[in-house]
PDB file of C-alpha atoms in Angstrom:
ATOM      1  CA  MET A   6      24.321  -8.037  44.387  1.00 44.00           C
ATOM      2  CA  THR A   7      20.517  -7.775  44.540  1.00 45.00           C
ATOM      3  CA  SER A   8      18.725 -10.421  42.509  1.00 48.00           C
ATOM      4  CA  ASP A   9      16.630  -9.477  39.449  1.00 47.00           C
ATOM      5  CA  LEU A  10      13.514 -11.019  41.035  1.00 45.00           C
ATOM      6  CA  TYR A  11      13.907  -8.864  44.126  1.00 46.00           C
ATOM      7  CA  VAL A  12      14.487  -5.769  42.036  1.00 46.00           C
ATOM      8  CA  SER A  13      11.412  -6.269  39.857  1.00 46.00           C
ATOM      9  CA  ALA A  14       9.250  -7.076  42.877  1.00 44.00           C
ATOM     10  CA  MET A  15      10.369  -3.839  44.511  1.00 47.00           C
ATOM     11  CA  ALA A  16      10.193  -1.682  41.412  1.00 45.00           C
ATOM     12  CA  GLU A  17       6.886  -2.568  39.771  1.00 47.00           C
ATOM     13  CA  PRO A  18       4.005  -1.523  42.074  1.00 42.00           C
ATOM     14  CA  THR A  19       4.623   2.217  42.242  1.00 47.00           C
ATOM     15  CA  ASP A  20       5.865   2.898  38.704  1.00 58.00           C
ATOM     16  CA  THR A  21       2.756   4.412  37.149  1.00 62.00           C
ATOM     17  CA  GLY A  22       2.803   8.007  38.423  1.00 77.00           C
ATOM     18  CA  LYS A  23       4.114  11.153  36.789  1.00 80.00           C
ATOM     19  CA  SER A  24       7.062  13.174  37.997  1.00 83.00           C
ATOM     20  CA  CYS A  25       6.668  16.847  38.955  1.00 85.00           C
ATOM     21  CA  ALA A  26       8.672  17.807  35.843  1.00 84.00           C
ATOM     22  CA  GLU A  27       6.148  15.952  33.657  1.00 83.00           C
ATOM     23  CA  ILE A  28       3.141  17.489  35.401  1.00 87.00           C
ATOM     24  CA  ASP A  29       4.614  20.999  35.054  1.00 88.00           C
ATOM     25  CA  ARG A  30       5.416  20.395  31.389  1.00 86.00           C
ATOM     26  CA  ARG A  31       1.922  19.133  30.578  1.00 88.00           C
ATOM     27  CA  ARG A  32       0.351  22.040  32.446  1.00 91.00           C
ATOM     28  CA  ALA A  33       2.520  24.522  30.535  1.00 90.00           C
ATOM     29  CA  ALA A  34       1.702  22.817  27.209  1.00 89.00           C
ATOM     30  CA  ARG A  35      -2.011  23.086  28.024  1.00 91.00           C
ATOM     31  CA  ARG A  36      -1.532  26.798  28.816  1.00 92.00           C
ATOM     32  CA  ASP A  37       0.240  27.293  25.472  1.00 90.00           C
ATOM     33  CA  SER A  38      -2.566  25.541  23.578  1.00 91.00           C
ATOM     34  CA  ILE A  39      -5.274  28.004  24.738  1.00 92.00           C
ATOM     35  CA  PRO A  40      -4.201  30.892  22.433  1.00 92.00           C
ATOM     36  CA  ILE A  41      -3.809  28.352  19.585  1.00 91.00           C
ATOM     37  CA  GLY A  42      -7.421  27.231  20.072  1.00 92.00           C
ATOM     38  CA  VAL A  43      -8.579  30.856  20.005  1.00 92.00           C
ATOM     39  CA  ALA A  44      -6.485  31.522  16.879  1.00 90.00           C
ATOM     40  CA  ILE A  45      -8.022  28.484  15.113  1.00 91.00           C
ATOM     41  CA  VAL A  46     -11.546  29.732  15.843  1.00 93.00           C
ATOM     42  CA  VAL A  47     -10.664  33.250  14.633  1.00 91.00           C
ATOM     43  CA  ALA A  48      -8.906  31.922  11.501  1.00 89.00           C
ATOM     44  CA  VAL A  49     -11.831  29.664  10.559  1.00 90.00           C
ATOM     45  CA  GLY A  50     -14.242  32.525  11.207  1.00 90.00           C
ATOM     46  CA  ALA A  51     -12.146  34.877   9.071  1.00 88.00           C
ATOM     47  CA  LEU A  52     -12.026  32.343   6.221  1.00 86.00           C
ATOM     48  CA  ALA A  53     -15.800  31.906   6.433  1.00 88.00           C
ATOM     49  CA  VAL A  54     -16.692  35.606   6.305  1.00 87.00           C
ATOM     50  CA  THR A  55     -14.154  36.803   3.711  1.00 85.00           C
ATOM     51  CA  ASP A  56     -14.234  36.595  -0.065  1.00 82.00           C
ATOM     52  CA  PRO A  57     -11.054  34.866  -1.358  1.00 76.00           C
ATOM     53  CA  LYS A  58     -11.285  36.822  -4.655  1.00 80.00           C
ATOM     54  CA  ASP A  59     -11.441  40.206  -2.933  1.00 82.00           C
ATOM     55  CA  PRO A  60      -7.879  41.581  -2.425  1.00 81.00           C
ATOM     56  CA  GLY A  61      -9.235  43.886   0.275  1.00 82.00           C
ATOM     57  CA  ASP A  62     -10.076  40.840   2.421  1.00 83.00           C
ATOM     58  CA  THR A  63      -6.555  39.389   2.228  1.00 84.00           C
ATOM     59  CA  VAL A  64      -5.396  41.003   5.469  1.00 85.00           C
ATOM     60  CA  ILE A  65      -8.511  39.798   7.317  1.00 86.00           C
ATOM     61  CA  TRP A  66      -7.847  36.097   6.629  1.00 85.00           C
ATOM     62  CA  ALA A  67      -4.045  36.254   6.387  1.00 88.00           C
ATOM     63  CA  VAL A  68      -3.369  37.837   9.798  1.00 90.00           C
ATOM     64  CA  PRO A  69      -5.240  35.160  11.839  1.00 89.00           C
ATOM     65  CA  MET A  70      -3.516  32.431   9.783  1.00 89.00           C
ATOM     66  CA  LEU A  71      -0.107  33.998  10.417  1.00 92.00           C
ATOM     67  CA  ALA A  72      -0.943  34.360  14.117  1.00 93.00           C
ATOM     68  CA  LEU A  73      -1.912  30.671  14.210  1.00 91.00           C
ATOM     69  CA  LEU A  74       1.392  29.715  12.587  1.00 91.00           C
ATOM     70  CA  VAL A  75       3.437  31.866  14.994  1.00 94.00           C
ATOM     71  CA  LEU A  76       1.566  30.591  18.057  1.00 94.00           C
ATOM     72  CA  GLY A  77       1.989  26.958  16.943  1.00 92.00           C
ATOM     73  CA  LEU A  78       5.698  27.489  16.366  1.00 92.00           C
ATOM     74  CA  ARG A  79       6.044  29.217  19.749  1.00 94.00           C
ATOM     75  CA  ALA A  80       4.272  26.338  21.521  1.00 93.00           C
ATOM     76  CA  GLU A  81       6.513  23.732  19.872  1.00 91.00           C
ATOM     77  CA  LEU A  82       9.701  25.635  20.686  1.00 93.00           C
ATOM     78  CA  ARG A  83       8.642  26.163  24.302  1.00 93.00           C
ATOM     79  CA  ASP A  84       7.755  22.464  24.612  1.00 91.00           C
ATOM     80  CA  LEU A  85      11.157  21.535  23.193  1.00 91.00           C
ATOM     81  CA  ARG A  86      12.863  23.868  25.675  1.00 92.00           C
ATOM     82  CA  ARG A  87      10.937  22.451  28.626  1.00 92.00           C
ATOM     83  CA  ALA A  88      11.649  18.817  27.687  1.00 92.00           C
ATOM     84  CA  ASP A  89      14.466  16.968  29.427  1.00 93.00           C
ATOM     85  CA  GLU A  90      17.414  15.634  27.416  1.00 95.00           C
ATOM     86  CA  TYR A  91      15.850  12.251  26.525  1.00 94.00           C
ATOM     87  CA  GLU A  92      12.490  13.744  25.549  1.00 92.00           C
ATOM     88  CA  ARG A  93      14.259  16.437  23.540  1.00 93.00           C
ATOM     89  CA  THR A  94      16.114  13.743  21.599  1.00 94.00           C
ATOM     90  CA  LEU A  95      12.808  12.011  20.816  1.00 93.00           C
ATOM     91  CA  LEU A  96      11.122  15.276  19.775  1.00 91.00           C
ATOM     92  CA  LEU A  97      14.036  16.223  17.515  1.00 93.00           C
ATOM     93  CA  GLU A  98      14.092  12.739  15.957  1.00 92.00           C
ATOM     94  CA  ALA A  99      10.366  13.062  15.213  1.00 92.00           C
ATOM     95  CA  LEU A 100      10.943  16.515  13.675  1.00 91.00           C
ATOM     96  CA  ALA A 101      13.789  15.168  11.541  1.00 93.00           C
ATOM     97  CA  LEU A 102      11.694  12.238  10.290  1.00 92.00           C
ATOM     98  CA  GLY A 103       8.764  14.590   9.572  1.00 91.00           C
ATOM     99  CA  PHE A 104      11.177  16.734   7.563  1.00 93.00           C
ATOM    100  CA  VAL A 105      12.236  13.651   5.580  1.00 94.00           C
ATOM    101  CA  VAL A 106       8.567  12.943   4.800  1.00 92.00           C
ATOM    102  CA  VAL A 107       8.148  16.536   3.527  1.00 93.00           C
ATOM    103  CA  ILE A 108      11.271  16.293   1.349  1.00 94.00           C
ATOM    104  CA  VAL A 109      10.196  12.958  -0.162  1.00 94.00           C
ATOM    105  CA  LEU A 110       6.648  14.186  -0.836  1.00 92.00           C
ATOM    106  CA  LEU A 111       7.928  17.468  -2.320  1.00 92.00           C
ATOM    107  CA  PHE A 112      10.284  15.543  -4.599  1.00 94.00           C
ATOM    108  CA  LEU A 113       7.524  13.175  -5.734  1.00 93.00           C
ATOM    109  CA  GLY A 114       5.084  16.057  -6.133  1.00 91.00           C
ATOM    110  CA  ASN A 115       7.505  18.018  -8.297  1.00 91.00           C
ATOM    111  CA  LEU A 116       8.241  14.923 -10.335  1.00 92.00           C
ATOM    112  CA  PHE A 117       4.560  14.238 -10.980  1.00 92.00           C
ATOM    113  CA  ALA A 118       3.729  17.925 -11.552  1.00 90.00           C
ATOM    114  CA  SER A 119       6.565  18.242 -14.091  1.00 90.00           C
ATOM    115  CA  ARG A 120       4.941  15.390 -16.066  1.00 90.00           C
ATOM    116  CA  GLY A 121       1.560  17.068 -15.858  1.00 88.00           C
ATOM    117  CA  VAL A 122       0.145  14.735 -13.223  1.00 87.00           C
ATOM    118  CA  GLY A 123      -1.850  16.767 -10.708  1.00 84.00           C
ATOM    119  CA  ASP A 124      -1.700  20.424  -9.797  1.00 86.00           C
ATOM    120  CA  PRO A 125       1.561  21.741  -8.184  1.00 86.00           C
ATOM    121  CA  ARG A 126      -0.496  23.489  -5.493  1.00 87.00           C
ATOM    122  CA  MET A 127      -2.196  20.209  -4.653  1.00 89.00           C
ATOM    123  CA  TRP A 128       1.207  18.493  -4.304  1.00 89.00           C
ATOM    124  CA  LEU A 129       2.386  21.318  -2.044  1.00 89.00           C
ATOM    125  CA  ASN A 130      -0.638  20.764   0.198  1.00 89.00           C
ATOM    126  CA  VAL A 131      -0.080  16.999   0.165  1.00 89.00           C
ATOM    127  CA  SER A 132       3.572  17.534   1.197  1.00 90.00           C
ATOM    128  CA  PHE A 133       2.628  19.954   3.963  1.00 89.00           C
ATOM    129  CA  ILE A 134      -0.194  17.854   5.392  1.00 91.00           C
ATOM    130  CA  GLY A 135       1.754  14.593   4.920  1.00 91.00           C
ATOM    131  CA  GLY A 136       4.807  16.018   6.685  1.00 90.00           C
ATOM    132  CA  LEU A 137       2.696  17.416   9.512  1.00 89.00           C
ATOM    133  CA  LEU A 138       0.812  14.143  10.021  1.00 91.00           C
ATOM    134  CA  GLY A 139       4.028  12.114   9.743  1.00 90.00           C
ATOM    135  CA  TRP A 140       5.740  14.296  12.326  1.00 90.00           C
ATOM    136  CA  ARG A 141       2.799  14.155  14.772  1.00 89.00           C
ATOM    137  CA  ALA A 142       2.425  10.370  14.343  1.00 91.00           C
ATOM    138  CA  ILE A 143       6.141   9.732  14.901  1.00 90.00           C
ATOM    139  CA  LYS A 144       6.137  12.109  17.885  1.00 86.00           C
ATOM    140  CA  ALA A 145       3.131  10.330  19.423  1.00 89.00           C
ATOM    141  CA  LEU A 146       4.742   6.942  18.823  1.00 88.00           C
ATOM    142  CA  LYS A 147       8.096   7.925  20.291  1.00 83.00           C
ATOM    143  CA  THR A 148       6.824   9.826  23.322  1.00 78.00           C
ATOM    144  CA  ARG A 149       4.111   7.348  24.301  1.00 75.00           C
ATOM    145  CA  ARG A 150       4.366   6.519  27.988  1.00 58.00           C
ATOM    146  CA  GLY A 151       6.936   3.772  28.495  1.00 55.00           C
TER     147      GLY A 151
ATOM    148  CA  MET B   9      25.825   0.670  28.396  1.00 85.00           C
ATOM    149  CA  ARG B  10      24.502  -1.215  31.447  1.00 90.00           C
ATOM    150  CA  ASN B  11      23.615   0.549  34.689  1.00 93.00           C
ATOM    151  CA  ARG B  12      22.499  -0.215  38.248  1.00 94.00           C
ATOM    152  CA  LEU B  13      19.743   2.383  38.441  1.00 95.00           C
ATOM    153  CA  ARG B  14      16.858  -0.047  38.874  1.00 95.00           C
ATOM    154  CA  GLU B  15      18.679  -1.959  41.589  1.00 95.00           C
ATOM    155  CA  LEU B  16      19.696   1.167  43.544  1.00 95.00           C
ATOM    156  CA  ARG B  17      16.244   2.720  43.190  1.00 96.00           C
ATOM    157  CA  ALA B  18      14.542  -0.442  44.391  1.00 94.00           C
ATOM    158  CA  ALA B  19      16.897  -0.685  47.372  1.00 95.00           C
ATOM    159  CA  ARG B  20      15.725   2.797  48.420  1.00 95.00           C
ATOM    160  CA  ARG B  21      12.058   1.872  47.776  1.00 94.00           C
ATOM    161  CA  TRP B  22      11.651   4.758  45.350  1.00 95.00           C
ATOM    162  CA  SER B  23       9.252   4.637  42.416  1.00 93.00           C
ATOM    163  CA  GLN B  24      10.445   5.751  38.990  1.00 94.00           C
ATOM    164  CA  ALA B  25       8.476   8.967  39.518  1.00 93.00           C
ATOM    165  CA  ASP B  26      10.294   9.548  42.852  1.00 93.00           C
ATOM    166  CA  LEU B  27      13.663   9.193  41.157  1.00 95.00           C
ATOM    167  CA  ALA B  28      12.492  11.348  38.237  1.00 95.00           C
ATOM    168  CA  ASP B  29      11.525  14.088  40.721  1.00 94.00           C
ATOM    169  CA  ARG B  30      14.941  13.934  42.352  1.00 95.00           C
ATOM    170  CA  LEU B  31      16.631  14.191  38.959  1.00 95.00           C
ATOM    171  CA  GLY B  32      14.229  16.790  37.516  1.00 93.00           C
ATOM    172  CA  VAL B  33      13.360  14.593  34.525  1.00 94.00           C
ATOM    173  CA  SER B  34      10.266  12.683  33.360  1.00 92.00           C
ATOM    174  CA  ARG B  35       9.394   9.146  34.456  1.00 92.00           C
ATOM    175  CA  GLN B  36       9.722   8.110  30.815  1.00 91.00           C
ATOM    176  CA  THR B  37      13.365   9.208  30.920  1.00 94.00           C
ATOM    177  CA  VAL B  38      14.053   7.164  34.068  1.00 95.00           C
ATOM    178  CA  ASN B  39      12.372   4.160  32.431  1.00 93.00           C
ATOM    179  CA  ALA B  40      14.510   4.587  29.293  1.00 94.00           C
ATOM    180  CA  LEU B  41      17.659   4.853  31.417  1.00 95.00           C
ATOM    181  CA  GLU B  42      16.822   1.761  33.463  1.00 95.00           C
ATOM    182  CA  ASN B  43      16.043  -0.294  30.373  1.00 92.00           C
ATOM    183  CA  GLY B  44      19.249   0.769  28.640  1.00 90.00           C
ATOM    184  CA  ARG B  45      17.390   2.525  25.816  1.00 91.00           C
ATOM    185  CA  TYR B  46      19.137   5.793  26.602  1.00 93.00           C
ATOM    186  CA  ASP B  47      22.599   6.662  27.877  1.00 94.00           C
ATOM    187  CA  PRO B  48      22.554   9.896  29.913  1.00 95.00           C
ATOM    188  CA  SER B  49      24.675  12.960  29.230  1.00 96.00           C
ATOM    189  CA  LEU B  50      27.560  13.603  31.612  1.00 95.00           C
ATOM    190  CA  PRO B  51      25.665  16.305  33.580  1.00 96.00           C
ATOM    191  CA  LEU B  52      22.729  13.912  34.122  1.00 96.00           C
ATOM    192  CA  ALA B  53      25.090  11.050  34.989  1.00 96.00           C
ATOM    193  CA  PHE B  54      26.734  13.242  37.654  1.00 96.00           C
ATOM    194  CA  LYS B  55      23.290  14.178  38.980  1.00 96.00           C
ATOM    195  CA  ILE B  56      22.323  10.488  39.191  1.00 97.00           C
ATOM    196  CA  ALA B  57      25.574   9.726  41.022  1.00 96.00           C
ATOM    197  CA  LYS B  58      24.885  12.569  43.478  1.00 96.00           C
ATOM    198  CA  VAL B  59      21.302  11.399  44.111  1.00 96.00           C
ATOM    199  CA  PHE B  60      22.473   7.859  44.902  1.00 96.00           C
ATOM    200  CA  GLY B  61      25.651   8.989  46.661  1.00 95.00           C
ATOM    201  CA  GLU B  62      27.761   6.655  44.544  1.00 94.00           C
ATOM    202  CA  PRO B  63      30.636   7.307  42.140  1.00 95.00           C
ATOM    203  CA  ILE B  64      29.680   7.341  38.448  1.00 94.00           C
ATOM    204  CA  GLU B  65      31.906   4.375  37.643  1.00 93.00           C
ATOM    205  CA  SER B  66      29.941   2.184  40.044  1.00 93.00           C
ATOM    206  CA  LEU B  67      26.594   3.143  38.420  1.00 94.00           C
ATOM    207  CA  PHE B  68      27.424   2.673  34.754  1.00 93.00           C
ATOM    208  CA  LEU B  69      29.096  -0.418  33.469  1.00 89.00           C
ATOM    209  CA  PRO B  70      30.512  -1.212  30.028  1.00 85.00           C
ATOM    210  CA  PRO B  71      28.439  -3.587  27.875  1.00 79.00           C
ATOM    211  CA  PRO B  72      29.227  -7.283  28.434  1.00 76.00           C
TER     212      PRO B  72
END
């Protein structure tokens, strides 16, 4: 049986590179992020030039926002599909924990709103942003290079 | 579950990235496997056995 010292001496020096699967996945993720970047610019532009009180402008700001949502969802699903089994487990764990954050914040928000503390819409935004940030933070923590 | 991945990889002078390429997974996955943080699925275990040319039962060992 090979000794641990021998094994670590042999294994350490060349263990910093990326595999082809990783390089392909990162390249594909970068490709998927280009339309998202364009959609963000268009959505921000649409929000800036439209009047929120004018019902006629609703389509102009809503369509880019919807496109942004669909493109983001598409990118996440494609990333999940491209991931190998271990990475997929980590991504799904992060999604599940992010979902827990949303549920907890929604519960607290509803509780506070029912007692007249804060605006329900504000609590909805807090839940959404909190869940999103929680999910991204957990994902970053779990998938950091090990 | 314990495994002999690190030992067999080192004997072949492969880096983790080399093994990851042969298995079609990320280096992070190989690292997790070697450190016992992740137990592979049966299809991946068979693939690992094929890459090393060893039977599965000689690669993965029950916990002590």
